[in-house]
Short mmCIF file of C-alpha atoms and ligand atoms in Angstrom, two decimals:
data_model
loop_
_atom_site.label_atom_id
_atom_site.label_comp_id
_atom_site.label_asym_id
_atom_site.label_seq_id
_atom_site.Cartn_x
_atom_site.Cartn_y
_atom_site.Cartn_z
CA MET A 1 -128.38 110.68 84.49
CA ASP A 2 -125.34 108.67 85.33
CA ARG A 3 -124.22 106.79 82.29
CA LEU A 4 -120.62 106.99 83.36
CA CYS A 5 -119.66 103.56 84.64
CA GLU A 6 -116.59 101.74 85.75
CA TYR A 7 -114.98 99.85 82.88
CA ILE A 8 -113.92 96.30 83.43
CA ALA A 9 -111.87 94.93 80.58
CA PRO A 10 -112.61 91.43 79.24
CA VAL A 11 -110.47 88.76 80.91
CA TRP A 12 -108.47 88.22 77.72
CA ALA A 13 -107.51 91.91 77.56
CA GLN A 14 -106.57 92.38 81.20
CA GLN A 15 -102.88 91.82 80.47
CA LEU A 16 -102.84 95.11 78.53
CA GLY A 17 -101.35 98.09 80.26
CA ASN A 18 -103.50 101.09 79.58
CA ILE A 19 -107.00 99.94 80.54
CA PRO A 20 -109.37 102.92 80.82
CA LYS A 21 -111.10 103.27 84.17
CA GLN A 22 -114.41 104.54 82.87
CA ARG A 23 -116.78 104.19 79.98
CA ILE A 24 -119.96 106.06 79.18
CA GLN A 25 -122.78 104.19 77.53
CA LEU A 26 -123.69 105.89 74.25
CA ALA A 27 -124.28 103.03 71.80
CA ASN A 28 -127.25 100.68 71.73
CA VAL A 29 -125.44 97.40 71.97
CA PRO A 30 -125.15 94.55 71.25
CA THR A 31 -126.02 95.31 67.63
CA PRO A 32 -127.78 92.47 65.81
CA ILE A 33 -126.11 89.97 63.49
CA HIS A 34 -128.19 88.40 60.72
CA GLU A 35 -127.95 86.67 57.38
CA TRP A 36 -127.52 88.96 54.38
CA LEU A 37 -128.29 87.92 50.82
CA LEU A 38 -125.77 90.23 49.23
CA PRO A 39 -126.32 90.32 45.44
CA GLY A 40 -123.70 88.70 43.22
CA ILE A 41 -122.23 86.31 45.81
CA PRO A 42 -121.20 82.78 44.72
CA ASN A 43 -123.58 80.10 46.06
CA ASP A 44 -121.08 78.38 48.31
CA PHE A 45 -120.51 81.49 50.45
CA HIS A 46 -122.77 82.69 53.27
CA VAL A 47 -122.61 86.33 54.20
CA SER A 48 -123.97 87.80 57.44
CA ILE A 49 -123.98 91.39 58.61
CA LYS A 50 -123.37 92.97 62.00
CA ARG A 51 -125.53 96.05 62.25
CA ASP A 52 -123.40 98.81 63.74
CA ASP A 53 -125.57 101.08 61.61
CA MET A 54 -128.05 100.50 64.46
CA THR A 55 -125.99 101.78 67.39
CA GLY A 56 -128.31 104.80 67.54
CA SER A 57 -130.51 107.12 65.49
CA THR A 58 -128.10 109.98 64.86
CA LEU A 59 -125.46 108.29 67.03
CA LEU A 60 -125.21 105.54 64.48
CA GLY A 61 -122.08 103.77 63.34
CA SER A 62 -119.05 102.07 64.86
CA LYS A 63 -117.43 105.42 65.68
CA VAL A 64 -119.75 105.82 68.67
CA ARG A 65 -117.90 102.93 70.26
CA LYS A 66 -114.61 104.82 70.62
CA LEU A 67 -116.46 107.89 71.89
CA GLU A 68 -117.73 105.83 74.82
CA PHE A 69 -114.18 105.96 76.13
CA GLN A 70 -113.13 109.38 74.86
CA MET A 71 -116.23 111.11 76.23
CA ALA A 72 -115.84 109.35 79.58
CA ASP A 73 -112.32 110.76 79.71
CA CYS A 74 -113.67 114.17 78.70
CA LEU A 75 -116.25 114.19 81.51
CA ALA A 76 -113.74 112.87 84.03
CA GLN A 77 -111.60 115.92 83.23
CA GLY A 78 -114.57 118.21 83.79
CA SER A 79 -114.51 119.59 80.23
CA LYS A 80 -117.43 121.64 78.93
CA HIS A 81 -116.33 121.83 75.28
CA VAL A 82 -115.29 119.20 72.76
CA VAL A 83 -113.02 120.10 69.85
CA THR A 84 -112.38 117.77 66.93
CA TYR A 85 -111.84 117.73 63.16
CA GLY A 86 -112.72 115.85 60.01
CA SER A 87 -113.85 116.30 56.44
CA LEU A 88 -116.96 118.36 55.76
CA HIS A 89 -119.16 115.27 55.65
CA SER A 90 -117.40 113.50 58.48
CA ASN A 91 -119.32 110.82 60.35
CA HIS A 92 -116.92 111.31 63.23
CA CYS A 93 -117.80 115.01 63.56
CA ARG A 94 -121.52 114.20 63.45
CA VAL A 95 -121.30 111.67 66.29
CA VAL A 96 -119.12 114.01 68.32
CA ALA A 97 -121.63 116.87 67.83
CA THR A 98 -124.57 114.66 68.80
CA CYS A 99 -123.09 113.02 71.86
CA ALA A 100 -121.58 116.32 73.05
CA ARG A 101 -125.09 117.75 73.17
CA GLU A 102 -126.47 114.61 74.84
CA LEU A 103 -123.91 115.18 77.57
CA GLY A 104 -124.48 118.93 77.85
CA LEU A 105 -121.24 120.00 76.13
CA GLN A 106 -120.52 122.50 73.32
CA PRO A 107 -119.12 120.88 70.14
CA HIS A 108 -116.49 122.66 67.99
CA LEU A 109 -115.74 121.10 64.60
CA PHE A 110 -112.74 121.87 62.37
CA PHE A 111 -113.49 120.91 58.79
CA ARG A 112 -110.89 120.26 56.12
CA THR A 113 -112.57 121.54 52.99
CA ASP A 114 -112.11 123.37 49.71
CA VAL A 115 -114.99 125.63 50.74
CA GLU A 116 -113.59 128.91 52.01
CA ASP A 117 -116.75 130.92 52.45
CA PRO A 118 -118.97 130.03 55.44
CA TYR A 119 -122.08 131.10 53.53
CA THR A 120 -121.65 128.33 50.98
CA ILE A 121 -121.57 125.54 53.57
CA GLY A 122 -124.79 123.56 53.09
CA CYS A 123 -127.12 121.47 55.23
CA GLU A 124 -126.68 118.15 53.47
CA GLY A 125 -125.96 114.80 55.03
CA ASN A 126 -124.06 114.88 58.31
CA LEU A 127 -123.92 118.68 58.18
CA LEU A 128 -127.65 118.85 58.86
CA ILE A 129 -127.13 117.05 62.18
CA ASP A 130 -124.04 119.14 63.01
CA ARG A 131 -126.07 122.29 62.46
CA LEU A 132 -129.07 121.01 64.43
CA CYS A 133 -126.65 120.51 67.30
CA SER A 134 -125.44 124.13 66.90
CA ALA A 135 -121.88 122.93 66.61
CA LYS A 136 -119.40 125.73 65.89
CA PHE A 137 -117.64 125.23 62.55
CA TYR A 138 -114.06 126.25 61.69
CA LEU A 139 -113.01 125.87 58.07
CA ALA A 140 -109.45 124.92 57.13
CA PRO A 141 -107.93 124.18 53.72
CA LYS A 142 -108.47 120.61 52.57
CA LYS A 143 -104.77 119.76 52.48
CA SER A 144 -104.04 121.18 55.97
CA PRO A 145 -101.49 118.90 57.65
CA TYR A 146 -102.56 117.73 61.09
CA LEU A 147 -99.42 118.39 63.11
CA THR A 148 -98.43 121.76 61.71
CA CYS A 149 -101.83 123.25 60.98
CA LEU A 150 -104.87 121.63 62.56
CA LYS A 151 -103.44 120.62 65.88
CA PRO A 152 -101.97 124.07 66.69
CA ARG A 153 -105.29 125.70 65.77
CA MET A 154 -107.31 123.34 67.90
CA ASP A 155 -104.90 123.92 70.80
CA LYS A 156 -105.17 127.67 70.32
CA LEU A 157 -108.96 127.54 70.27
CA ALA A 158 -108.98 125.46 73.46
CA LYS A 159 -106.72 127.99 75.17
CA HIS A 160 -108.83 130.88 73.97
CA ILE A 161 -112.05 129.31 75.24
CA SER A 162 -110.49 128.50 78.60
CA SER A 163 -109.18 132.01 79.10
CA GLU A 164 -112.50 133.58 78.08
CA THR A 165 -114.87 131.29 79.95
CA GLY A 166 -112.74 129.48 82.49
CA GLU A 167 -114.09 126.21 81.05
CA ARG A 168 -112.00 123.26 79.97
CA CYS A 169 -111.89 121.92 76.41
CA TYR A 170 -111.34 118.32 75.41
CA ILE A 171 -109.60 117.74 72.08
CA ILE A 172 -110.30 114.55 70.14
CA PRO A 173 -107.59 113.77 67.53
CA LEU A 174 -107.86 111.13 64.79
CA ILE A 175 -106.13 108.61 67.05
CA SER A 176 -105.72 109.43 70.75
CA ALA A 177 -102.11 109.38 71.92
CA ASN A 178 -103.07 107.14 74.85
CA ILE A 179 -105.09 104.95 72.39
CA ILE A 180 -108.08 105.17 74.69
CA ASP A 181 -110.27 105.04 71.55
CA PHE A 182 -108.89 101.62 70.70
CA TRP A 183 -110.77 100.19 73.68
CA GLY A 184 -114.07 100.86 71.92
CA TYR A 185 -113.10 98.17 69.45
CA ILE A 186 -111.77 95.78 72.08
CA HIS A 187 -115.26 96.13 73.51
CA LEU A 188 -116.67 95.43 70.03
CA PHE A 189 -114.61 92.26 69.77
CA ASP A 190 -115.87 91.20 73.18
CA GLU A 191 -119.40 91.71 71.90
CA LEU A 192 -118.60 89.34 69.01
CA VAL A 193 -117.30 86.79 71.54
CA MET A 194 -120.55 87.07 73.54
CA GLN A 195 -122.63 86.72 70.37
CA GLY A 196 -120.91 83.47 69.44
CA ALA A 197 -119.38 84.97 66.29
CA LEU A 198 -116.06 83.20 66.86
CA GLU A 199 -117.74 79.87 66.26
CA GLN A 200 -120.20 81.01 63.59
CA PHE A 201 -117.83 82.72 61.16
CA ASP A 202 -114.48 82.26 59.43
CA ASP A 203 -113.79 85.73 58.07
CA VAL A 204 -114.68 89.27 59.14
CA ILE A 205 -114.69 92.20 56.69
CA VAL A 206 -114.52 95.84 57.72
CA ALA A 207 -113.89 99.11 55.86
CA ILE A 208 -110.75 100.99 56.94
CA ALA A 209 -110.01 104.72 57.20
CA SER A 210 -107.87 105.35 60.31
CA GLY A 211 -107.77 101.59 60.77
CA MET A 212 -108.74 101.76 64.43
CA THR A 213 -111.81 99.52 64.06
CA ALA A 214 -109.88 96.88 62.15
CA PHE A 215 -106.89 97.04 64.56
CA GLY A 216 -109.19 96.56 67.54
CA LEU A 217 -110.77 93.52 65.94
CA ALA A 218 -107.41 92.09 64.85
CA ILE A 219 -105.85 92.57 68.29
CA GLY A 220 -108.92 91.10 70.02
CA ASN A 221 -108.73 88.16 67.66
CA PHE A 222 -105.06 87.70 68.47
CA LEU A 223 -105.45 88.03 72.24
CA THR A 224 -108.32 85.55 72.43
CA GLY A 225 -106.50 83.06 70.21
CA SER A 226 -109.55 83.05 67.98
CA LYS A 227 -109.25 81.59 64.49
CA LEU A 228 -111.18 84.27 62.64
CA ARG A 229 -109.39 86.04 59.82
CA ILE A 230 -109.80 89.81 59.95
CA HIS A 231 -109.76 91.68 56.63
CA GLY A 232 -109.66 95.47 56.45
CA MET A 233 -110.72 96.97 53.17
CA SER A 234 -108.85 100.17 52.56
CA MET A 235 -110.86 103.24 51.54
CA CYS A 236 -108.02 105.80 51.49
CA ASP A 237 -104.59 106.00 49.92
CA ASP A 238 -101.25 104.65 51.11
CA THR A 239 -102.64 101.51 52.66
CA TYR A 240 -99.44 99.68 53.39
CA HIS A 241 -97.40 102.71 54.41
CA PHE A 242 -100.12 103.84 56.73
CA HIS A 243 -102.09 100.96 58.17
CA TYR A 244 -99.49 98.38 59.08
CA PRO A 245 -97.14 100.94 60.70
CA ASN A 246 -100.02 102.40 62.70
CA CYS A 247 -101.21 98.98 63.79
CA GLN A 248 -97.62 98.05 64.65
CA LYS A 249 -97.31 101.19 66.76
CA ILE A 250 -100.36 100.17 68.77
CA LEU A 251 -99.03 96.63 69.18
CA ASP A 252 -95.72 98.03 70.40
CA THR A 253 -97.42 100.47 72.79
CA LEU A 254 -99.41 97.56 74.20
CA GLY A 255 -96.25 95.48 74.49
CA LEU A 256 -97.58 92.73 72.23
CA ASN A 257 -94.99 90.70 70.45
CA VAL A 258 -96.57 90.12 67.05
CA ARG A 259 -96.35 91.64 63.59
CA ALA A 260 -99.26 93.69 62.28
CA GLU A 261 -99.30 91.85 58.96
CA ASP A 262 -99.70 88.52 60.76
CA ILE A 263 -102.93 89.54 62.46
CA LEU A 264 -104.59 91.84 59.92
CA ASP A 265 -105.13 91.26 56.22
CA ILE A 266 -105.45 94.48 54.25
CA ILE A 267 -107.39 94.40 51.00
CA ASP A 268 -106.68 97.15 48.53
CA GLY A 269 -108.12 97.96 45.14
CA HIS A 270 -111.72 98.83 45.98
CA LYS A 271 -111.54 102.51 46.83
CA GLY A 272 -112.61 103.25 43.27
CA ARG A 273 -111.76 106.78 42.17
CA GLY A 274 -110.58 107.77 45.64
CA TYR A 275 -111.72 108.63 49.13
CA ASP A 276 -115.27 109.96 49.22
CA ILE A 277 -115.58 109.88 45.40
CA SER A 278 -118.21 107.53 43.98
CA THR A 279 -118.36 105.70 40.68
CA GLN A 280 -121.66 104.95 38.97
CA GLU A 281 -121.04 101.23 39.50
CA GLU A 282 -120.77 101.81 43.28
CA LEU A 283 -123.94 103.89 43.42
CA ASP A 284 -125.81 101.28 41.38
CA TYR A 285 -124.64 98.57 43.76
CA ILE A 286 -125.90 100.57 46.75
CA VAL A 287 -129.33 100.76 45.07
CA SER A 288 -129.23 97.07 44.24
CA VAL A 289 -128.37 96.10 47.85
CA ALA A 290 -131.02 98.43 49.29
CA SER A 291 -133.74 97.21 46.97
CA SER A 292 -132.91 93.53 47.36
CA THR A 293 -132.02 93.35 51.08
CA GLY A 294 -133.26 96.53 52.79
CA ILE A 295 -129.76 97.40 53.99
CA MET A 296 -128.66 100.97 53.32
CA LEU A 297 -124.94 101.13 52.64
CA ASP A 298 -123.07 104.43 52.68
CA PRO A 299 -121.20 105.78 49.65
CA VAL A 300 -117.86 106.47 51.40
CA TYR A 301 -117.11 103.21 53.21
CA THR A 302 -119.59 100.36 53.42
CA GLY A 303 -120.85 100.64 49.83
CA LYS A 304 -117.30 100.26 48.51
CA ALA A 305 -116.49 97.55 51.04
CA ALA A 306 -119.57 95.53 50.04
CA ILE A 307 -118.87 95.75 46.32
CA GLY A 308 -115.23 94.90 47.09
CA LEU A 309 -116.34 91.86 49.09
CA GLN A 310 -118.55 90.73 46.22
CA ARG A 311 -115.62 91.03 43.77
CA GLU A 312 -113.18 89.21 46.05
CA LEU A 313 -115.64 86.38 46.73
CA ASN A 314 -115.91 85.88 42.99
CA ASN A 315 -112.28 86.37 41.94
CA ASN A 316 -110.04 85.70 44.90
CA GLN A 317 -111.56 82.94 46.99
CA ASP A 318 -108.23 81.77 48.42
CA MET A 319 -108.03 84.95 50.43
CA PHE A 320 -110.85 83.75 52.66
CA LYS A 321 -110.31 81.32 55.45
CA GLY A 322 -113.72 79.72 55.02
CA ASN A 323 -117.10 80.37 53.52
CA ARG A 324 -118.89 81.96 56.48
CA ILE A 325 -118.32 85.69 56.16
CA LEU A 326 -119.29 88.45 58.61
CA PHE A 327 -119.49 91.98 57.21
CA LEU A 328 -119.37 94.79 59.77
CA HIS A 329 -121.74 97.57 58.74
CA THR A 330 -119.89 100.51 60.26
CA GLY A 331 -122.68 103.05 59.61
CA GLY A 332 -122.40 106.31 57.71
CA VAL A 333 -125.87 106.33 56.14
CA PHE A 334 -126.20 110.14 56.34
CA GLY A 335 -123.70 110.09 53.46
CA LEU A 336 -126.66 108.97 51.33
CA TYR A 337 -128.35 112.30 52.02
CA ASP A 338 -125.69 114.51 50.46
CA GLY A 339 -127.35 114.56 47.06
CA ARG A 340 -125.03 112.21 45.23
CA MET A 341 -127.70 109.50 44.84
CA ASN A 342 -130.26 111.78 43.22
CA ASP A 343 -129.38 111.33 39.55
CA THR A 344 -129.01 107.58 39.96
CA LEU A 345 -132.41 107.26 41.62
CA LYS A 346 -134.24 109.65 39.35
CA GLY A 347 -132.78 107.90 36.31
CA LYS A 348 -133.78 104.46 37.51
CA ARG A 349 -137.13 105.37 38.99
CA SER A 350 -138.47 107.26 36.05
CA SER A 351 -142.03 108.52 35.93
CA THR A 352 -143.07 105.78 33.51
CA ASP A 353 -141.93 102.64 35.30
CA GLN A 354 -141.99 103.33 39.05
CA ILE A 355 -143.94 106.48 39.75
CA PHE A 356 -147.54 106.85 38.62
CA GLY A 357 -149.03 110.31 38.63
CA TRP A 358 -152.65 111.45 39.15
CA LYS A 359 -153.44 111.01 35.49
CA ASN A 360 -152.36 107.36 35.66
CA LEU A 361 -154.21 106.52 38.86
CA GLU A 362 -156.06 103.68 37.12
CA ASP A 363 -152.97 102.27 35.41
CA PHE A 364 -150.87 99.71 37.17
CA PRO A 365 -147.45 98.54 36.17
CA SER A 366 -146.81 95.17 34.68
CA GLN A 367 -145.36 93.02 37.50
CA SER A 368 -143.13 90.99 35.24
C1 PLP B 1 -114.79 106.08 60.01
C2 PLP B 1 -115.56 105.04 59.34
C3 PLP B 1 -114.97 103.84 58.94
C4 PLP B 1 -113.52 103.56 59.17
O1 PLP B 1 -113.23 103.35 60.51
P1 PLP B 1 -111.72 103.48 61.03
O2 PLP B 1 -111.77 102.94 62.40
O3 PLP B 1 -111.34 104.93 60.95
O4 PLP B 1 -110.86 102.68 60.12
C5 PLP B 1 -115.75 102.90 58.30
N1 PLP B 1 -117.06 103.13 58.05
C6 PLP B 1 -117.68 104.26 58.42
C7 PLP B 1 -119.11 104.42 58.10
C8 PLP B 1 -116.95 105.25 59.08
O5 PLP B 1 -117.58 106.39 59.42
#
């Protein structure tokens, strides 16, 4: 199986300095783009969706795109282990665990969590996949700072493994120092170019955590001279202190003479009660979107981004460049399997209006 291939950057990105030499194909791309009748949208707007929730079965979501470059680098170095970190229900950790196993490597996952005791770690959501992959788990306090706590521990583990087994470890941080991960999203922008999205849409909406996906799109948009407007909807705290400086750092590393705020619009105000915490309104909207359009949004990112888009389209129309909107579905659907939807669904789909038992086999609901 040789999925490792030479990477040739798009013509418009060839001026950049740090082009990776290799890429490994992990994602099923190009992902489809289609019309999406998102509930609650004003009539004069047309929303479409790009289905990065279809990049794979368990390798689903936009995060697989950066791993195509990081895992190529990992294999090129001859590593046999992959070490990374995230929250307990991290989509990133789940894709790392899955693709590590696809490539014959051992995954090691550091989790930032309030759970201290290994025996109380469950099998819900992404954790089920992590466990199926026999990833090794290392628990660290939720507030552990990266530089002074997580990074030294990951380095120490890598050293330990190497001295015990003689095998190399590859460490994947949130953002790679050589920004090799960023190329996954340059590749994504190129896919949009190939799909004709630059002519078909005015605005692109994407949920932001590290910001890497949005930065890649914004920088691709800038380099191609495209007239799309890229909006990143922030799902964590400290949007302006965090995202623009990080994007600026990447621009500076790449030697691009432009300000982050001129190429990326950041929308705040839709993270609800905070990162990874859901409100009832958000959960209800996820149900409404699923039952009216068949699209499963996730509770941590895309659900909040979609409800945020719906609010902005109603209340803040000047923010949009035009009326043809493309929403990037970045994945994350295993977040729906962590139990948080249960009360909402059981409440709505009660035994008297949606579920008919044996005793009621001859009764059918009124279809009005
Ligand atoms: C990680 C993630 C995001 C955010 O992507 P960044 O590149 O970190 O900003 C959005 N949606 C989903 C489903 C994710 O897992």
